[in-house]
Coordinates of C-alpha atoms in Angstrom, one line a residue:
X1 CA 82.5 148.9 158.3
X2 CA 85.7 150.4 157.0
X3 CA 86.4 152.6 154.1
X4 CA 89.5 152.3 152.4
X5 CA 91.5 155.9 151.5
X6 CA 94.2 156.4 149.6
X7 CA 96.9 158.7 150.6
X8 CA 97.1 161.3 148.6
X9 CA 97.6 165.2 150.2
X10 CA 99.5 166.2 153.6
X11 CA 96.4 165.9 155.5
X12 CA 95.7 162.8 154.6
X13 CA 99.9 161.5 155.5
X14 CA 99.2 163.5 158.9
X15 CA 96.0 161.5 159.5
X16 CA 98.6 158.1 158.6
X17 CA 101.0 158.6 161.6
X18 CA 97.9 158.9 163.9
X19 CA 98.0 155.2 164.3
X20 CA 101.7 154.6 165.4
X21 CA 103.8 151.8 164.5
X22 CA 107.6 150.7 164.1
X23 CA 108.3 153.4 161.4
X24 CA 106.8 155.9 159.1
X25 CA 105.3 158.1 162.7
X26 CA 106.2 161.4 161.2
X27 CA 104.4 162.5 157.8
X28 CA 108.1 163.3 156.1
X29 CA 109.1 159.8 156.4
X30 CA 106.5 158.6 153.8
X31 CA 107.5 161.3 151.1
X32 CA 111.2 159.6 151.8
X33 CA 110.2 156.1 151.6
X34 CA 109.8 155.9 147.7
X35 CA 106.4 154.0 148.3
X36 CA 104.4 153.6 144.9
X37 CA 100.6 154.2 147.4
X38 CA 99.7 154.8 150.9
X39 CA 96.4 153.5 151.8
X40 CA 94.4 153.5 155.1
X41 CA 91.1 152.3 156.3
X42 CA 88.7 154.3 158.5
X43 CA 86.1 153.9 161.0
X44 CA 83.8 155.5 162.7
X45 CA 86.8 155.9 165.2
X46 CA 89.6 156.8 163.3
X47 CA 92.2 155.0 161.4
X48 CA 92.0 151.6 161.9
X49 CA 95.0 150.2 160.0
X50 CA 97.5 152.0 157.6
X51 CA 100.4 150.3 154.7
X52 CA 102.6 151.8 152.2
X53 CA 102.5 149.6 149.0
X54 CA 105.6 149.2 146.8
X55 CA 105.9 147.3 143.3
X56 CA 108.4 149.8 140.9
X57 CA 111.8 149.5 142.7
X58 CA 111.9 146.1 144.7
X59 CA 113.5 143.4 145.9
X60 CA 114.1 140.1 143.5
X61 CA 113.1 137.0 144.9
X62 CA 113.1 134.2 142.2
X63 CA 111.2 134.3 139.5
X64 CA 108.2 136.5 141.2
X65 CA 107.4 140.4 140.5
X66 CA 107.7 141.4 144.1
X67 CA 105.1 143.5 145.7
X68 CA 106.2 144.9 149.3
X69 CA 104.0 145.7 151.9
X70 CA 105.4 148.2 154.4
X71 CA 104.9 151.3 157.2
X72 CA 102.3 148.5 158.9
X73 CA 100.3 149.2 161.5
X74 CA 96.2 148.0 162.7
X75 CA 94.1 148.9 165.9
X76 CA 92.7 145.5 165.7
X77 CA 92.7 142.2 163.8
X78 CA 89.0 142.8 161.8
X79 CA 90.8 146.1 160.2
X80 CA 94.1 144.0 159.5
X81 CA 92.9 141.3 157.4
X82 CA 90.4 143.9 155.6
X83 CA 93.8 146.1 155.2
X84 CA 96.1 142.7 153.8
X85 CA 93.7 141.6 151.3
X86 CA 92.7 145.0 149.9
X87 CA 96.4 145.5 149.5
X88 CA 96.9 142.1 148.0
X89 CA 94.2 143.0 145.3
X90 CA 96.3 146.2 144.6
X91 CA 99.3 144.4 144.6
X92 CA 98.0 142.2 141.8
X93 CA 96.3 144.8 139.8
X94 CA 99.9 146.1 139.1
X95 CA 100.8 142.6 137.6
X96 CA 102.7 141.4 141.3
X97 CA 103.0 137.6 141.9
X98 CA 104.3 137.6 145.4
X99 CA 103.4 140.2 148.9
X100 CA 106.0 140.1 151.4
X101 CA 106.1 142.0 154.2
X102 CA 106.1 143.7 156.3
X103 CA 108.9 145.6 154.4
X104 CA 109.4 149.6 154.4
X105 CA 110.6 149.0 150.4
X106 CA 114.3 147.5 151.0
X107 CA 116.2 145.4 154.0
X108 CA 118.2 149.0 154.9
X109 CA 115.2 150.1 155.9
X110 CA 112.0 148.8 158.9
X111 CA 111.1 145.0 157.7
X112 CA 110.1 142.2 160.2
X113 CA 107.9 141.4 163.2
X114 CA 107.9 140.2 166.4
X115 CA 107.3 136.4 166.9
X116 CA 108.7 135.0 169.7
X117 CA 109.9 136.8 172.8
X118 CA 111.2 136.1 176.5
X119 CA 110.0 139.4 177.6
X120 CA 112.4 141.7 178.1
X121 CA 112.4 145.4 176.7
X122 CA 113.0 146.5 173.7
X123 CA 116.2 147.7 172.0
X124 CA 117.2 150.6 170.5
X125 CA 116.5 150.2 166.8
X126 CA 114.6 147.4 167.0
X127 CA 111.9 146.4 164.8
X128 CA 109.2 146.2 168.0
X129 CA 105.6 145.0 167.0
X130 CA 103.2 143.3 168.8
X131 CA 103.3 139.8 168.9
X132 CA 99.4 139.6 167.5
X133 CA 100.3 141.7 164.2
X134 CA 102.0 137.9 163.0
X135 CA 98.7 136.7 163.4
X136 CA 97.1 139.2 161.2
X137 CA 99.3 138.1 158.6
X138 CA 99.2 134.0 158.9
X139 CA 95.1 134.6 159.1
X140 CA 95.4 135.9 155.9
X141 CA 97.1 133.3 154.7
X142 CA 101.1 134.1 154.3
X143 CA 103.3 131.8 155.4
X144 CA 107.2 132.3 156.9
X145 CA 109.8 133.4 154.1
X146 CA 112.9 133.8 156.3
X147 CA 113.2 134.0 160.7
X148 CA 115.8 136.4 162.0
X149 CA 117.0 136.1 166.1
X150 CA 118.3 138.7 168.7
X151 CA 121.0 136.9 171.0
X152 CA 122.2 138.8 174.3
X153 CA 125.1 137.4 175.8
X154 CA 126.8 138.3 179.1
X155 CA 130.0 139.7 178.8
X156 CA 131.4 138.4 182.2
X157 CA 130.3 135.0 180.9
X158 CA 128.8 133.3 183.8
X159 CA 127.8 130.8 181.6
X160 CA 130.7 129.6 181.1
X161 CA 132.4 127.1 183.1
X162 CA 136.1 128.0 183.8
X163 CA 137.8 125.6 181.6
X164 CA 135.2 126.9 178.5
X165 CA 136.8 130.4 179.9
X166 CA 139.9 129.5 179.2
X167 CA 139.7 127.8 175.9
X168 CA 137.3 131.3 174.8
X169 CA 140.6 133.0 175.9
X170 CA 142.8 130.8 174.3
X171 CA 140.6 130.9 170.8
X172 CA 140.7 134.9 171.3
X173 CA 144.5 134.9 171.3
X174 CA 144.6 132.5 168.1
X175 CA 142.6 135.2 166.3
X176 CA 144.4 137.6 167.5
X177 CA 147.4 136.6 166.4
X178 CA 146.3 135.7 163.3
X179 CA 144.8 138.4 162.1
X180 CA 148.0 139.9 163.0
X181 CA 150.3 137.5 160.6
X182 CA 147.8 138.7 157.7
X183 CA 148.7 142.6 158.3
X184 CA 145.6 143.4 159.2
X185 CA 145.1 146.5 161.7
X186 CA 142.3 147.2 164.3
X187 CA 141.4 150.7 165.0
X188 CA 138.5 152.7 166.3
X189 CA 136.2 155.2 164.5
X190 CA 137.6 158.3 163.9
X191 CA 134.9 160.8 164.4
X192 CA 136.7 163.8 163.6
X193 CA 136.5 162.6 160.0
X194 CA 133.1 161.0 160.0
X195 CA 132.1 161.6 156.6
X196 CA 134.8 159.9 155.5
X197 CA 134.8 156.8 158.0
X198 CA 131.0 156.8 156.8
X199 CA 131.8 156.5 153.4
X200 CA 134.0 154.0 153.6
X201 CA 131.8 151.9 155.6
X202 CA 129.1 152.1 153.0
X203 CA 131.0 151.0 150.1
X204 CA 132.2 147.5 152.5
X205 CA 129.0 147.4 153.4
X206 CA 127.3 147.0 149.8
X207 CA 129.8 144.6 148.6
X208 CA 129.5 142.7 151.7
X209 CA 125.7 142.6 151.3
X210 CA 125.5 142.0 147.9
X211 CA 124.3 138.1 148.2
X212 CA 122.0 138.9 151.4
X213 CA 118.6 137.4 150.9
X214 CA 116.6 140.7 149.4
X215 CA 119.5 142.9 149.2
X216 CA 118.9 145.7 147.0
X217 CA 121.5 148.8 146.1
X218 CA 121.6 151.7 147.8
X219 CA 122.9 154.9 147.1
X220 CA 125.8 156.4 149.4
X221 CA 123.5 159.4 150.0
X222 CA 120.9 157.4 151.6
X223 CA 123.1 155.0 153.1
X224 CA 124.5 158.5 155.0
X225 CA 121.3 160.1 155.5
X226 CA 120.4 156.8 157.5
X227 CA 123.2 156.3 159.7
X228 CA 123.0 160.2 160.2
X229 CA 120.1 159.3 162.6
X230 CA 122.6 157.7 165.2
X231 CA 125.9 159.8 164.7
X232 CA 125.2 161.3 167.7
X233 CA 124.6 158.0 169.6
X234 CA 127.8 156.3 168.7
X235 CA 131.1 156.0 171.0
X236 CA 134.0 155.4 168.8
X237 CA 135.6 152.8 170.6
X238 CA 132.5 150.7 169.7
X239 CA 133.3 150.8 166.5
X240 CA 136.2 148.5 165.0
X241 CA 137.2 148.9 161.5
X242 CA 139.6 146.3 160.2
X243 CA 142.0 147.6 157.2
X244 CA 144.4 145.8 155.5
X245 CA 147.2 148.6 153.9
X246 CA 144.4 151.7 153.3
X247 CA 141.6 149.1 152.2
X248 CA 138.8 148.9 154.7
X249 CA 138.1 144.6 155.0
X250 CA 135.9 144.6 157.9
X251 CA 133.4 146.6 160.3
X252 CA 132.3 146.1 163.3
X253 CA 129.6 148.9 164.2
X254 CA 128.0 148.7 167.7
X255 CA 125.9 151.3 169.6
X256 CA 125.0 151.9 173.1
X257 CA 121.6 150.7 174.0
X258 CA 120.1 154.0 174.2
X259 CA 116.7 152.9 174.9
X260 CA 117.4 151.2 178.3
X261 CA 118.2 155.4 179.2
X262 CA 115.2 156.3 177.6
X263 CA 112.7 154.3 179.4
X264 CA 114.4 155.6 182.3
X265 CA 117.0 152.9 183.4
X266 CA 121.3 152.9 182.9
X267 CA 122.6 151.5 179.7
X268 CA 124.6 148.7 180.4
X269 CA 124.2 147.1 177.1
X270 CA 125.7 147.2 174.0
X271 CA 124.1 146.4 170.3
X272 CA 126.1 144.9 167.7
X273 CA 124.2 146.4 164.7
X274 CA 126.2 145.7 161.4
X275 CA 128.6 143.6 160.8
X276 CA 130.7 143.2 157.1
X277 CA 133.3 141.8 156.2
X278 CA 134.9 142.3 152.5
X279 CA 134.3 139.3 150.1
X280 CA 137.5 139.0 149.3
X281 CA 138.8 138.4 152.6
X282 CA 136.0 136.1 153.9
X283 CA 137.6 132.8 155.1
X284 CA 139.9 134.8 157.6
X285 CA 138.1 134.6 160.5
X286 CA 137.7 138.8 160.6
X287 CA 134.1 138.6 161.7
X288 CA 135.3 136.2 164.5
X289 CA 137.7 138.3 165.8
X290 CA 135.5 141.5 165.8
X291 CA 133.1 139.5 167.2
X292 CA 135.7 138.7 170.3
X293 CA 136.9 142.0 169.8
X294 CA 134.0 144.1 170.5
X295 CA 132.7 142.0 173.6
X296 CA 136.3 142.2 175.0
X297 CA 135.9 146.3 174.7
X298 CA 132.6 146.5 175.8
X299 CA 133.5 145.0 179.3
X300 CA 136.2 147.1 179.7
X301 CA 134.1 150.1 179.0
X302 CA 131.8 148.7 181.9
X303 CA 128.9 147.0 179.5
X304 CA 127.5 144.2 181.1
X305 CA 125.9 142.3 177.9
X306 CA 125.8 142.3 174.1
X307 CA 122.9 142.0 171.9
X308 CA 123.8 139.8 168.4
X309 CA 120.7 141.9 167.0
X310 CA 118.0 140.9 163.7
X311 CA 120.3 137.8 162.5
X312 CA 119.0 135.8 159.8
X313 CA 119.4 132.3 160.1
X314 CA 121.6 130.2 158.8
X315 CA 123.3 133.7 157.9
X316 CA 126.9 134.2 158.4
X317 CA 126.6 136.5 161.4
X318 CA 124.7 134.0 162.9
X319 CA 127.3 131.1 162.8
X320 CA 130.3 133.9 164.1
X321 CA 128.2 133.3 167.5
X322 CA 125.4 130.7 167.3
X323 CA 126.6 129.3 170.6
X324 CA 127.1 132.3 172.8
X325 CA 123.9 133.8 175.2
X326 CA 120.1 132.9 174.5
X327 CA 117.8 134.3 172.6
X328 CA 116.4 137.4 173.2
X329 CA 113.5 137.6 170.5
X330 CA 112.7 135.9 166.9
X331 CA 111.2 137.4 164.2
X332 CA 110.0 136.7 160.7
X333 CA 108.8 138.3 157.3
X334 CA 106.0 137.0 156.0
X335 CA 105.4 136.1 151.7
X336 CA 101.9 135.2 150.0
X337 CA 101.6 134.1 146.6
X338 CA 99.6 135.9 144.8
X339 CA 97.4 134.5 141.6
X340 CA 97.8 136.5 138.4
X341 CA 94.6 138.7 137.2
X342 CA 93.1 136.7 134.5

């Protein structure tokens, strides 16, 4: 049997981040999440299975009120489905036609899980869940809303016969050459002004983001309090920004794989986390180039392979390399209709 609490003093958030999961581990993370409840259920063991409920300041998906279900995390699949359909009924008390989830409130922040995965470990930054947390939400009946992919590639390109090698060369040097002919420079982040850089990146990002499936505005405060987590894991020359005159038209921002050190091996891999070009200037072929442009740097630097991380398909990202490596992992977010209260 499991009783259901709702989160309501620090004791009680402490108790939360007991059970650990992708996100919201530390008690201060769930007074920043803007989540509208934080529930739990118990056992005569402990917490069992935890979610942060949001319904004011959401996502629009068609013509549903969105409800999100977030910060998820279950010791076992009994406590799950109790946990989904208790926060279903909440959901719906507060007049919300559609769950999806998992979602910590927005895309800019934790949202996803694990599907499908060849086995390797897990990147820095990634969304990493076990694979039987999809189950607990198909068994309670939601269903796929949209699948996302990590592709690694190997920057030596072994896969590649030599004649492919030469015409990726060859298409390399078109870019090059025409990105050049539109006046567009390619330079490295500056990080003796990164507060500046930072801003600028945030206002291509949210008008390159604008028609992403979910998207929702964020404020350039959070947008720097977020990326303020990995300051101190970026090298500079893994980070292209593409400016046309002094307007900022593209971004390629790319990290070290930090965890490969922190499970105790050498990084040798590189993680192509955001990538945003400026409306106005899609139909160039920037993304391409970056694309081309960041693999050819990270070799140089001594990175042996790139991962195309938490793509959605059909997404542009994805088409800029939908041919190059395998996949490394697929995920999805889960939606369940919900009927109205009569």
């Amino acid at each position: 049997m499991f009783k259901a609490v709702q989160v309501t003093s620090p004791e009680m958030k402490e108790e939360f981040c007991l059970l650990a999961g992708p996100s919201a581990n530390r008690p201060d993370s769930l007074d920043d999440s803007n989540a509208d409840a934080h529930w739990m259920l118990i056992d005569n063991e402990g917490i069992a299975a935890r979610c942060s409920l949001w319904w004011s300041d959401v996502p629009s998906y068609q013509n549903h009120q969105v409800g999100l279900i977030g910060h998820y995390a279950a010791r076992n699949g009994t406590a799950a489905i109790e946990l989904l359909r208790m926060s279903c009924r909440e959901l719906k008390k507060k007049g919300c036609t559609i769950a999806i989830g998992p979602m910590d409130g927005s895309t800019w922040k934790t949202y996803r899980l694990v599907t499908k995965t060849d086995g390797d470990l897990p990147f820095f930054l990634e969304p990493n869940t076990p694979l039987e947390w999809a189950d607990h939400f198909r068994q309670d009946g939601f269903e796929p809303l949209a699948h996302y992919i990590s592709r690694i590639v190997d920057l030596d390109r072994r896969d590649l016969k030599e004649e492919e090698l030469e015409l990726e060369k060859k298409r390399y040097q078109q870019l090059t050459q025409r990105i050049s002919e539109l006046g567009i420079s390619i330079r490295q982040l500056d990080l003796t002004r990164i507060d500046e850089e930072l801003n600028r990146i945030c206002g291509l990002s949210t008008r390159s983001f604008r028609r992403n499936f979910l998207y929702t505005q964020i404020s350039e405060k959070e947008f720097l309090k977020q990326y303020a987590k990995v300051i101190s894991y970026i090298q500079p020359e893994l980070v292209l920004l593409a400016e046309h005159g002094d307007r900022l038209v593209g971004i390629m921002f790319t990290l070290p794989d930090v965890m490969q050190s922190q499970l105790g091996g050498s990084i040798d891999q590189v993680i192509l986390k955001t990538l945003a070009v400026d409306p106005e200037y899609q139909g160039h072929k920037i993304g391409s180039f970056l694309c081309k442009a960041i693999y050819d740097k990270a070799q140089k630097l001594g990175y042996q392979r790139a991962i195309n991380a938490l793509m959605i398909q059909e997404n542009r990202s994805t088409r800029f390399n939908s041919n190059e490596g395998y996949i490394l992992r697929e995920y999805t977010l889960f939606a369940k209709k919900l009927e109205r209260e009569a």
